[in-house]
Short mmCIF file of C-alpha atoms in Angstrom, two decimals:
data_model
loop_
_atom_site.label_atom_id
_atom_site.label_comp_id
_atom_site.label_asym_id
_atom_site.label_seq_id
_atom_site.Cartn_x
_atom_site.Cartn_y
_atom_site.Cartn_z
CA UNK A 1 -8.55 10.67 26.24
CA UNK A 2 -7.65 12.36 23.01
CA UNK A 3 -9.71 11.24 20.19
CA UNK A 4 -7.01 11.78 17.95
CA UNK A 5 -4.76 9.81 19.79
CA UNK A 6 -7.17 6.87 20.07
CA UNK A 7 -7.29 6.52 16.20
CA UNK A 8 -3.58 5.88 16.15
CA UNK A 9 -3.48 2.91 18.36
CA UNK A 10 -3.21 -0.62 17.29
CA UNK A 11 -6.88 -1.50 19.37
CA UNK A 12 -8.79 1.50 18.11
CA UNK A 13 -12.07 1.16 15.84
CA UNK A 14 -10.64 2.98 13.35
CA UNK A 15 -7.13 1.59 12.21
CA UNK A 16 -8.55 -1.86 10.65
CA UNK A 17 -10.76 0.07 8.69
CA UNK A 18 -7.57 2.82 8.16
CA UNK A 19 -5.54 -0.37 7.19
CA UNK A 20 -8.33 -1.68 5.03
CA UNK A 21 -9.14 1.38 2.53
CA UNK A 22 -5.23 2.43 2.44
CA UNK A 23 -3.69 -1.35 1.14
CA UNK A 24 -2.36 -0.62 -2.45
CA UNK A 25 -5.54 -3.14 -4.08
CA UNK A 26 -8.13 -1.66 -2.53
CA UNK A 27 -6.91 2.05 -3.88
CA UNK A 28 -6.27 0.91 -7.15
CA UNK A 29 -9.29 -0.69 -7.12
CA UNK A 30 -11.38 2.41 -6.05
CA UNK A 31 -9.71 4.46 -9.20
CA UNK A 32 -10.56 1.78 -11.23
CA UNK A 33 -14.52 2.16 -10.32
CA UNK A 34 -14.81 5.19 -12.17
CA UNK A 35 -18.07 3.66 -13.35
CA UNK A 36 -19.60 0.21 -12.69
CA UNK A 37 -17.16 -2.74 -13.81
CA UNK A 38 -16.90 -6.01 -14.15
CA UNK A 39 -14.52 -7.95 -12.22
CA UNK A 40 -12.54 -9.29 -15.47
CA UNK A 41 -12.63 -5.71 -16.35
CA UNK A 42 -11.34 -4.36 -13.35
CA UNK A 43 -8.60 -7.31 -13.21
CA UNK A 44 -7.42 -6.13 -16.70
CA UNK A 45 -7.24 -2.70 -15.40
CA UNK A 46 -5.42 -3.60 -12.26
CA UNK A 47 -1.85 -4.72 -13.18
CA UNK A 48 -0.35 -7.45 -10.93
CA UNK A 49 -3.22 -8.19 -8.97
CA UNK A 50 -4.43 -12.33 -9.32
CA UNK A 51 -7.82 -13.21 -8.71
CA UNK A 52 -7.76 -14.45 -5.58
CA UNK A 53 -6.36 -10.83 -4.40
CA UNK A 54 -8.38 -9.09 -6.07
CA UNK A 55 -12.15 -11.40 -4.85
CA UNK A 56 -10.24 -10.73 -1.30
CA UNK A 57 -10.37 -6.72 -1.80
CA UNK A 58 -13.92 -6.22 -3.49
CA UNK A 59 -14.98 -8.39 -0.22
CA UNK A 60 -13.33 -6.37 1.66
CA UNK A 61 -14.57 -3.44 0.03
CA UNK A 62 -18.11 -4.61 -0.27
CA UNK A 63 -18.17 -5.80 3.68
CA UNK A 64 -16.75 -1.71 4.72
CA UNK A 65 -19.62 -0.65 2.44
CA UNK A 66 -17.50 1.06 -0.25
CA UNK A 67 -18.59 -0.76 -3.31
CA UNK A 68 -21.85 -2.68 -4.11
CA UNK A 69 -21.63 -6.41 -5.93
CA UNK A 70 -24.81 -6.56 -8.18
CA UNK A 71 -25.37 -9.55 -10.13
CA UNK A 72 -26.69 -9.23 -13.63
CA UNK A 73 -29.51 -11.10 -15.19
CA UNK A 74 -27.15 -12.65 -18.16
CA UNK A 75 -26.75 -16.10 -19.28
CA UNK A 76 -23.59 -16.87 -17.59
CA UNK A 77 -24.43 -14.95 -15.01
CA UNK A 78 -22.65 -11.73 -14.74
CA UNK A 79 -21.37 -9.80 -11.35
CA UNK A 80 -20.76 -5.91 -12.04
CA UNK A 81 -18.91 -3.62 -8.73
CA UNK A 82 -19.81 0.10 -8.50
CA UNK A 83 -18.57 2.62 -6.05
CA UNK A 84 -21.42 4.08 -3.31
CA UNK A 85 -21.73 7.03 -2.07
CA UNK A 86 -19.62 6.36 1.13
CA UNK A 87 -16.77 4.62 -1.82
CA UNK A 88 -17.14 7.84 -4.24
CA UNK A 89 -16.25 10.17 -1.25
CA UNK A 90 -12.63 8.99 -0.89
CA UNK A 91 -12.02 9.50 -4.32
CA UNK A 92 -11.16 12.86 -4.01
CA UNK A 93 -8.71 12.12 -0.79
CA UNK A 94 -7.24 9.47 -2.91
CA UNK A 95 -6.77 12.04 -6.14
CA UNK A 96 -4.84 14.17 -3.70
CA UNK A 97 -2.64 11.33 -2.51
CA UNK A 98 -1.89 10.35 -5.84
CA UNK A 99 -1.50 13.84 -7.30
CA UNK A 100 1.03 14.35 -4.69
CA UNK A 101 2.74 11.33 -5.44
CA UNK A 102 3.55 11.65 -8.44
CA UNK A 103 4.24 15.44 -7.87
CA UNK A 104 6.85 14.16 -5.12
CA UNK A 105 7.91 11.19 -7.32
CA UNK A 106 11.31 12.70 -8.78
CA UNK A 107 12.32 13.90 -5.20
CA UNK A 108 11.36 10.57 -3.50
CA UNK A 109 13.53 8.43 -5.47
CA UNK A 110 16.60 10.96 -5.07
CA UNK A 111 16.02 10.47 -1.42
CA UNK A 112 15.90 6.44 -1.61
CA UNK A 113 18.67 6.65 -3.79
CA UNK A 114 20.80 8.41 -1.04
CA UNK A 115 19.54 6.38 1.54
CA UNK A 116 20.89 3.38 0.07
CA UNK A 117 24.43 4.46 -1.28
CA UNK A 118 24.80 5.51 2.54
CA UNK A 119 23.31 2.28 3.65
CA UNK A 120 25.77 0.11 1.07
CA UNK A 121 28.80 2.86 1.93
CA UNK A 122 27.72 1.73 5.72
CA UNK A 123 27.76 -1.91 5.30
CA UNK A 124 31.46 -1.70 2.95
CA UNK A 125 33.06 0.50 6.09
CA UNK A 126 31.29 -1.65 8.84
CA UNK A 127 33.06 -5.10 6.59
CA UNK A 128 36.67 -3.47 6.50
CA UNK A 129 36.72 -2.65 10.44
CA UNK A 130 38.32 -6.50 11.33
CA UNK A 131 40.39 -6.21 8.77
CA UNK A 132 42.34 -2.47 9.88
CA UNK A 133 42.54 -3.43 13.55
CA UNK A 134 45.63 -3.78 14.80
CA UNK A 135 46.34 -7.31 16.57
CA UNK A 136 46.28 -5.71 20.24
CA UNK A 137 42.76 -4.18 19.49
CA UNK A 138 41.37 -7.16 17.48
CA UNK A 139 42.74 -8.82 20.97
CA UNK A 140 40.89 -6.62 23.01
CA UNK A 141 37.29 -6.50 20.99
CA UNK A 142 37.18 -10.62 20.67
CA UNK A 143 37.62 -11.17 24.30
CA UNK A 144 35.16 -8.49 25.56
CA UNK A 145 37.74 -5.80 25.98
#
């Protein structure tokens, strides 16, 4: 069977991982480990996220192997995440997403924009229908005609 193919389906090794690394935290989150952070420092840096999100995605991280939890010798105690060498190698895929993004940004929005005057223009013309049918054809479409 084609390899390819096999990476696509919803049983395949890969996609958990795929859906893992590509969730909007755990890409911010790998920008964010430019260098080795704190997690209040990375939550300041990370917009949105709460703390139980973001404990879930450096877990999640840590578990794939992407990031390494290493607890400081400091009085409270101190927990600092780092990227490793398998986490630093999909920053430069992720640079190239992003760059592209926001590259494709102005475009994008023009398109969703469309989309949903067409969608709402839809949804107006689709309400009026009842309303211009004749009474022989309103007949006709209530009784299965």
């Amino acid at each position: 069977m084609n390899t390819e193919r096999l990476a696509y389906r919803s049983d395949g090794l890969s996609r958990p991982i795929l859906d893992q690394i590509t969730d909007k935290w755990s890409m911010i989150v790998i920008a964010v480990l430019d260098e080795p952070r704190r997690f209040n420092e990375i939550k300041r840096r990370v917009e949105g996220v709460t703390q139980r999100v973001l404990t879930q995605t450096l877990r999640r991280l840590e578990r794939n192997g992407l990031i390494v939890r290493r607890v400081l010798p400091t009085s409270p105690v101190g927990v600092e995440y780092s990227l490793t060498p398998l986490g630093e190698s999909l920053r430069e895929p992720f640079s190239q997403l992003h760059a592209w993004t926001v590259a494709n940004t102005d475009e994008i929005r023009a398109r969703q924009v469309e989309y949903d005057q067409r969608a709402h223009d839809g949804r107006s013309r689709d309400s009026r229908v009842p309303e211009q049918l004749t009474a022989p054809e309103h007949a006709r479409c209530s009784d299965g005609g």
